[in-house]
CSV table of C-alpha atoms in Angstrom, one decimal:
chain,number,residue,atom,x,y,z
A,1,MET,CA,4.8,1.3,-9.7
A,2,THR,CA,2.6,1.1,-12.7
A,3,THR,CA,-1.1,1.8,-12.6
A,4,ALA,CA,-3.3,-1.2,-12.6
A,5,SER,CA,-6.5,-1.5,-14.5
A,6,PRO,CA,-9.6,-0.5,-12.6
A,7,PRO,CA,-10.9,-3.4,-10.4
A,8,SER,CA,-14.3,-4.9,-10.9
A,9,ARG,CA,-17.1,-3.6,-8.7
A,10,SER,CA,-17.1,-6.8,-6.6
A,11,ALA,CA,-13.4,-6.5,-6.0
A,12,ALA,CA,-13.7,-2.8,-5.2
A,13,ARG,CA,-16.4,-3.5,-2.6
A,14,ALA,CA,-14.3,-6.3,-1.0
A,15,SER,CA,-11.3,-4.0,-0.9
A,16,PHE,CA,-13.4,-1.1,0.6
A,17,LEU,CA,-14.6,-3.3,3.4
A,18,SER,CA,-11.0,-4.5,4.2
A,19,PRO,CA,-8.9,-3.1,7.0
A,20,LEU,CA,-7.5,-0.5,4.6
A,21,PRO,CA,-10.3,2.1,5.2
A,22,LEU,CA,-10.1,1.6,8.9
A,23,PHE,CA,-6.3,2.3,8.9
A,24,PHE,CA,-7.0,5.4,6.8
A,25,VAL,CA,-9.5,6.6,9.4
A,26,LEU,CA,-7.0,6.1,12.2
A,27,LEU,CA,-4.3,8.1,10.4
A,28,TRP,CA,-6.6,10.9,9.1
A,29,SER,CA,-8.1,11.3,12.6
A,30,SER,CA,-4.7,12.0,14.1
A,31,GLY,CA,-4.6,15.3,12.1
A,32,PHE,CA,-6.5,17.3,14.8
A,33,ILE,CA,-4.1,15.8,17.5
A,34,VAL,CA,-1.1,17.0,15.4
A,35,ALA,CA,-2.7,20.4,15.2
A,36,LYS,CA,-3.0,20.5,19.0
A,37,PHE,CA,0.7,19.5,19.3
A,38,GLY,CA,2.2,21.7,16.6
A,39,LEU,CA,0.3,24.9,16.2
A,40,PRO,CA,1.4,26.5,19.5
A,41,TYR,CA,5.0,26.5,18.2
A,42,ALA,CA,4.5,27.8,14.6
A,43,PRO,CA,2.1,29.9,12.5
A,44,PRO,CA,-0.2,27.7,10.5
A,45,LEU,CA,1.0,28.5,7.0
A,46,THR,CA,4.7,28.3,8.1
A,47,PHE,CA,3.9,24.8,9.6
A,48,LEU,CA,2.3,23.8,6.3
A,49,VAL,CA,5.4,25.0,4.3
A,50,LEU,CA,7.6,22.8,6.5
A,51,ARG,CA,5.2,19.9,6.1
A,52,PHE,CA,5.1,20.1,2.3
A,53,LEU,CA,8.9,20.5,2.2
A,54,GLY,CA,9.3,17.4,4.4
A,55,VAL,CA,7.1,15.4,2.1
A,56,LEU,CA,9.1,16.4,-1.0
A,57,LEU,CA,12.4,15.7,0.8
A,58,PHE,CA,11.2,12.1,1.5
A,59,LEU,CA,9.5,11.4,-1.8
A,60,VAL,CA,11.6,13.1,-4.5
A,61,PRO,CA,14.7,10.9,-3.8
A,62,ALA,CA,12.5,7.8,-3.7
A,63,VAL,CA,10.9,8.7,-7.0
A,64,LEU,CA,14.3,9.3,-8.7
A,65,LEU,CA,15.9,6.1,-7.1
A,66,LEU,CA,13.0,3.9,-8.1
A,67,ARG,CA,12.4,5.5,-11.4
A,68,ALA,CA,8.7,5.8,-10.8
A,69,PRO,CA,6.7,6.7,-13.9
A,70,TRP,CA,5.4,10.2,-14.4
A,71,PRO,CA,1.9,10.7,-15.7
A,72,HIS,CA,1.5,11.9,-19.2
A,73,GLY,CA,-1.1,14.5,-20.1
A,74,ARG,CA,-2.6,14.7,-16.7
A,75,ILE,CA,-0.1,16.7,-14.7
A,76,GLY,CA,-2.3,19.7,-14.7
A,77,HIS,CA,-5.3,17.8,-13.4
A,78,ILE,CA,-3.3,16.1,-10.7
A,79,ALA,CA,-1.8,19.4,-9.6
A,80,LEU,CA,-5.2,21.1,-9.4
A,81,ALA,CA,-6.7,18.2,-7.4
A,82,GLY,CA,-3.7,18.5,-5.1
A,83,LEU,CA,-4.2,22.2,-4.6
A,84,LEU,CA,-7.8,21.5,-3.6
A,85,VAL,CA,-7.3,18.4,-1.4
A,86,GLN,CA,-4.0,19.5,0.2
A,87,ALA,CA,-3.5,23.2,0.2
A,88,GLY,CA,-7.1,24.5,0.3
A,89,TYR,CA,-8.3,22.0,2.9
A,90,LEU,CA,-5.3,22.4,5.2
A,91,ILE,CA,-5.1,26.2,4.9
A,92,GLY,CA,-8.8,26.4,5.8
A,93,VAL,CA,-8.7,24.0,8.8
A,94,TRP,CA,-5.4,25.0,10.3
A,95,CYS,CA,-5.9,28.8,10.0
A,96,ALA,CA,-9.4,28.4,11.4
A,97,ILE,CA,-8.1,26.5,14.5
A,98,LYS,CA,-5.3,29.1,14.9
A,99,GLN,CA,-7.9,31.8,14.9
A,100,GLY,CA,-9.9,30.2,17.7
A,101,MET,CA,-12.3,27.9,15.9
A,102,PRO,CA,-13.3,25.1,18.3
A,103,ALA,CA,-12.1,21.7,17.0
A,104,GLY,CA,-15.6,20.3,17.5
A,105,LEU,CA,-17.3,22.9,15.4
A,106,SER,CA,-14.6,22.6,12.8
A,107,ALA,CA,-15.1,18.8,12.7
A,108,LEU,CA,-18.9,19.4,12.3
A,109,ILE,CA,-18.5,21.8,9.4
A,110,VAL,CA,-16.0,19.7,7.6
A,111,GLY,CA,-18.2,16.7,8.4
A,112,MET,CA,-20.7,18.0,5.9
A,113,GLN,CA,-18.3,16.7,3.1
A,114,PRO,CA,-20.1,13.3,2.6
A,115,ILE,CA,-23.5,15.0,2.1
A,116,LEU,CA,-22.0,17.6,-0.2
A,117,THR,CA,-20.2,14.9,-2.2
A,118,ALA,CA,-23.4,12.9,-2.5
A,119,LEU,CA,-25.3,15.9,-3.8
A,120,SER,CA,-22.7,16.3,-6.5
A,121,ALA,CA,-22.3,12.6,-7.3
A,122,ARG,CA,-24.1,12.9,-10.7
A,123,LEU,CA,-21.3,15.3,-11.9
A,124,ILE,CA,-19.0,12.3,-11.9
A,125,GLY,CA,-21.5,9.7,-13.1
A,126,GLU,CA,-22.3,8.2,-9.7
A,127,ARG,CA,-25.7,7.4,-8.2
A,128,VAL,CA,-26.5,7.5,-4.6
A,129,ARG,CA,-29.1,4.9,-3.4
A,130,PRO,CA,-31.8,5.7,-0.9
A,131,ARG,CA,-30.2,3.6,1.7
A,132,GLN,CA,-26.9,5.5,1.3
A,133,TRP,CA,-28.8,8.8,1.8
A,134,LEU,CA,-30.2,7.4,5.0
A,135,GLY,CA,-26.7,6.4,6.0
A,136,LEU,CA,-25.3,9.8,5.3
A,137,VAL,CA,-28.0,11.4,7.5
A,138,PHE,CA,-27.2,8.9,10.3
A,139,GLY,CA,-23.5,9.7,10.0
A,140,LEU,CA,-24.0,13.4,10.2
A,141,GLY,CA,-26.2,13.0,13.2
A,142,GLY,CA,-23.6,10.8,14.8
A,143,VAL,CA,-20.9,13.4,14.2
A,144,ALA,CA,-23.1,16.1,15.7
A,145,LEU,CA,-23.6,14.1,18.9
A,146,VAL,CA,-19.9,13.4,19.2
A,147,VAL,CA,-18.9,17.0,18.9
A,148,ALA,CA,-21.9,18.6,20.7
A,149,ALA,CA,-20.2,18.7,24.1
A,150,LYS,CA,-17.0,20.1,22.6
A,151,ILE,CA,-18.5,23.0,20.7
A,152,ARG,CA,-17.7,26.4,22.2
A,153,LEU,CA,-18.9,29.6,20.5
A,154,VAL,CA,-16.8,32.0,22.7
A,155,GLY,CA,-14.4,34.0,20.6
A,156,LEU,CA,-15.8,32.5,17.4
A,157,THR,CA,-15.2,34.9,14.4
A,158,THR,CA,-16.7,35.1,10.9
A,159,PRO,CA,-13.2,34.6,9.3
A,160,ALA,CA,-12.8,31.4,11.2
A,161,ILE,CA,-16.1,30.1,10.0
A,162,LEU,CA,-15.4,31.1,6.4
A,163,LEU,CA,-12.0,29.3,6.6
A,164,CYS,CA,-13.7,26.1,7.7
A,165,VAL,CA,-16.3,26.4,4.9
A,166,LEU,CA,-13.4,27.0,2.5
A,167,ALA,CA,-11.8,23.8,3.7
A,168,LEU,CA,-15.1,21.9,3.3
A,169,LEU,CA,-15.6,23.1,-0.3
A,170,SER,CA,-12.0,22.6,-1.2
A,171,ILE,CA,-11.6,19.0,-0.2
A,172,THR,CA,-15.1,18.1,-1.6
A,173,ALA,CA,-14.3,19.7,-5.0
A,174,GLY,CA,-10.8,18.1,-5.0
A,175,THR,CA,-12.1,14.6,-4.3
A,176,LEU,CA,-14.7,14.9,-7.0
A,177,TYR,CA,-12.2,16.4,-9.5
A,178,GLN,CA,-9.6,13.7,-8.8
A,179,LYS,CA,-12.2,11.0,-9.1
A,180,ARG,CA,-13.4,12.3,-12.5
A,181,TYR,CA,-10.2,13.4,-14.2
A,182,CYS,CA,-7.2,11.7,-12.6
A,183,ALA,CA,-8.2,8.8,-10.4
A,184,GLN,CA,-5.5,6.5,-11.8
A,185,PHE,CA,-1.9,7.6,-11.4
A,186,ASP,CA,1.3,6.5,-9.8
A,187,LEU,CA,0.9,7.4,-6.1
A,188,ARG,CA,4.6,8.4,-5.7
A,189,THR,CA,5.0,10.8,-8.6
A,190,GLY,CA,1.4,12.0,-8.3
A,191,THR,CA,1.9,12.9,-4.7
A,192,VAL,CA,5.1,14.8,-5.6
A,193,ILE,CA,3.2,16.8,-8.2
A,194,GLN,CA,0.4,17.6,-5.7
A,195,PHE,CA,2.6,18.7,-2.9
A,196,SER,CA,4.9,20.7,-5.2
A,197,ALA,CA,1.9,22.6,-6.4
A,198,SER,CA,0.6,23.1,-2.9
A,199,LEU,CA,4.0,24.4,-1.7
A,200,LEU,CA,4.1,26.9,-4.6
A,201,LEU,CA,0.8,28.2,-3.3
A,202,VAL,CA,1.4,28.2,0.4
A,203,LEU,CA,5.0,29.5,0.4
A,204,PRO,CA,4.2,33.0,-0.9
A,205,LEU,CA,1.2,33.2,1.4
A,206,ALA,CA,3.3,32.4,4.4
A,207,VAL,CA,5.9,35.1,3.4
A,208,TRP,CA,3.2,37.7,2.8
A,209,LEU,CA,0.8,36.9,5.8
A,210,GLU,CA,3.2,35.6,8.4
A,211,GLY,CA,6.5,37.2,7.5
A,212,LEU,CA,8.2,33.9,6.8
A,213,GLY,CA,11.9,34.2,6.2
A,214,PRO,CA,14.8,31.8,5.4
A,215,ASP,CA,15.6,31.5,9.1
A,216,PHE,CA,12.0,30.3,10.1
A,217,ALA,CA,12.4,32.7,13.1
A,218,ALA,CA,8.7,32.3,14.1
A,219,VAL,CA,9.1,28.5,14.7
A,220,GLN,CA,10.0,27.2,18.2
A,221,TRP,CA,11.9,24.0,17.5
A,222,THR,CA,10.8,22.0,20.5
A,223,PRO,CA,10.7,18.2,20.7
A,224,ARG,CA,6.9,18.4,20.7
A,225,PHE,CA,6.9,20.5,17.5
A,226,LEU,CA,9.4,18.2,15.8
A,227,ALA,CA,7.3,15.1,16.6
A,228,ALA,CA,4.2,16.8,15.3
A,229,LEU,CA,6.0,17.8,12.1
A,230,LEU,CA,7.4,14.4,11.5
A,231,TRP,CA,4.1,12.7,12.0
A,232,SER,CA,2.3,15.2,9.8
A,233,VAL,CA,4.8,14.4,7.0
A,234,LEU,CA,5.0,10.6,7.3
A,235,GLY,CA,1.7,9.6,8.9
A,236,LEU,CA,-0.6,12.2,7.4
A,237,SER,CA,0.8,13.6,4.2
A,238,ILE,CA,2.3,10.4,3.0
A,239,GLY,CA,0.5,7.6,4.8
A,240,ALA,CA,-3.1,8.9,5.0
A,241,ILE,CA,-2.9,10.6,1.6
A,242,PHE,CA,-1.6,7.5,-0.2
A,243,LEU,CA,-4.5,5.5,1.4
A,244,LEU,CA,-7.0,8.2,0.4
A,245,PHE,CA,-5.9,8.1,-3.2
A,246,ALA,CA,-6.0,4.3,-3.2
A,247,LEU,CA,-9.6,4.4,-1.9
A,248,ILE,CA,-10.6,7.1,-4.5
A,249,ARG,CA,-9.2,4.9,-7.2
A,250,ARG,CA,-11.1,1.8,-6.1
A,251,SER,CA,-14.5,3.1,-4.7
A,252,HIS,CA,-17.3,5.6,-5.3
A,253,ALA,CA,-16.6,9.1,-4.1
A,254,THR,CA,-19.6,9.0,-1.8
A,255,GLU,CA,-18.4,5.8,-0.1
A,256,VAL,CA,-14.9,7.2,0.4
A,257,THR,CA,-16.1,10.5,1.9
A,258,SER,CA,-18.5,8.7,4.2
A,259,LEU,CA,-15.4,7.5,6.1
A,260,MET,CA,-15.0,11.1,7.2
A,261,TYR,CA,-17.9,10.6,9.6
A,262,LEU,CA,-15.7,8.3,11.6
A,263,THR,CA,-13.0,10.9,12.0
A,264,PRO,CA,-14.6,13.0,14.9
A,265,PRO,CA,-15.4,9.9,17.0
A,266,THR,CA,-11.9,8.5,16.5
A,267,THR,CA,-10.3,11.8,17.2
A,268,ALA,CA,-12.4,12.1,20.4
A,269,ILE,CA,-11.2,8.7,21.6
A,270,MET,CA,-7.6,9.7,20.8
A,271,ALA,CA,-8.0,13.0,22.7
A,272,TRP,CA,-9.5,11.1,25.7
A,273,LEU,CA,-6.6,8.7,25.8
A,274,MET,CA,-3.9,11.3,25.2
A,275,PHE,CA,-5.2,14.4,26.9
A,276,GLY,CA,-7.9,13.1,29.2
A,277,GLU,CA,-10.6,15.0,27.4
A,278,ALA,CA,-14.2,14.1,28.2
A,279,PHE,CA,-15.9,11.4,26.1
A,280,ASN,CA,-19.4,10.9,27.5
A,281,SER,CA,-22.3,8.6,26.8
A,282,LEU,CA,-23.6,11.1,24.2
A,283,GLY,CA,-20.4,10.7,22.4
A,284,ILE,CA,-20.6,6.9,22.5
A,285,LEU,CA,-24.1,7.1,21.1
A,286,GLY,CA,-22.9,9.4,18.3
A,287,MET,CA,-20.0,7.1,17.5
A,288,GLY,CA,-22.4,4.2,17.1
A,289,LEU,CA,-24.7,6.2,14.9
A,290,ALA,CA,-21.8,7.4,12.7
A,291,VAL,CA,-20.6,3.8,12.3
A,292,THR,CA,-24.1,2.6,11.4
A,293,GLY,CA,-24.3,5.4,8.8
A,294,VAL,CA,-21.0,4.4,7.2
A,295,ILE,CA,-22.1,0.8,7.0
A,296,PHE,CA,-25.4,1.9,5.3
A,297,VAL,CA,-23.3,3.8,2.7
A,298,VAL,CA,-20.7,1.2,1.9
A,299,LYS,CA,-22.6,-2.1,2.3
A,300,LYS,CA,-23.1,-4.0,-0.9
A,301,PRO,CA,-26.8,-4.1,-2.0
A,302,ASN,CA,-28.6,-7.4,-1.8
């Protein structure tokens, strides 16, 4: 798969308003569901080691078989972006949840990403319009309403908060870095580079902090865990990440990250359908506000 030339602004906008972003939101939102299924059966860093290994086991043979082109002169940039978007973000969120961070509060903290990206947009030569700022504020308010009923402060620790902030800063920096230095690359080989770099970071941390050994003794290989691991590999680390990279390639970073406002409402609906968790009228109002905010951000100006 060769890299196409950057699309025109009108084509990029049309693509951004296609079903592709909505499919990305559905896949990305399932990440918290996967955490709920998988974390009871494995330490967080150990789970991430298995997840990254699984991605490489699927992609490396495909890359070799299809003779996908490797990037020239940008491998370091792609690897660093991967460490920020993959390893830094996932380490922060998963370890925070394992330490007792409520999923709602975690979603609210990470939900600051669109605002943080907009504040940094000038670093990558992008301009945020006044209507987009209004949309970003609407979106954040919508997220706050969705997660308000789910926030519990009992047992909350400073390390858990810091881990969530780490995740927020990491994915924001990674998105901006990738947009500026390596937005265009073959998705197959680029993903292999990013997950290889992430594995090289997470593996020694798992050995040091969680006592990970070759036998993976801390893992309970239940059907539920295996299903969570398989989905995290195929649905999240391959499916959702491929879509994220495609969106970063085609659209402004602020527009892409605004989609994260739709993650908490979508996750809340999934949790309601799968686990019977409450989704009240306040959540419905928040979902509408978040959708309105995203529309304000991505809508083409008249």
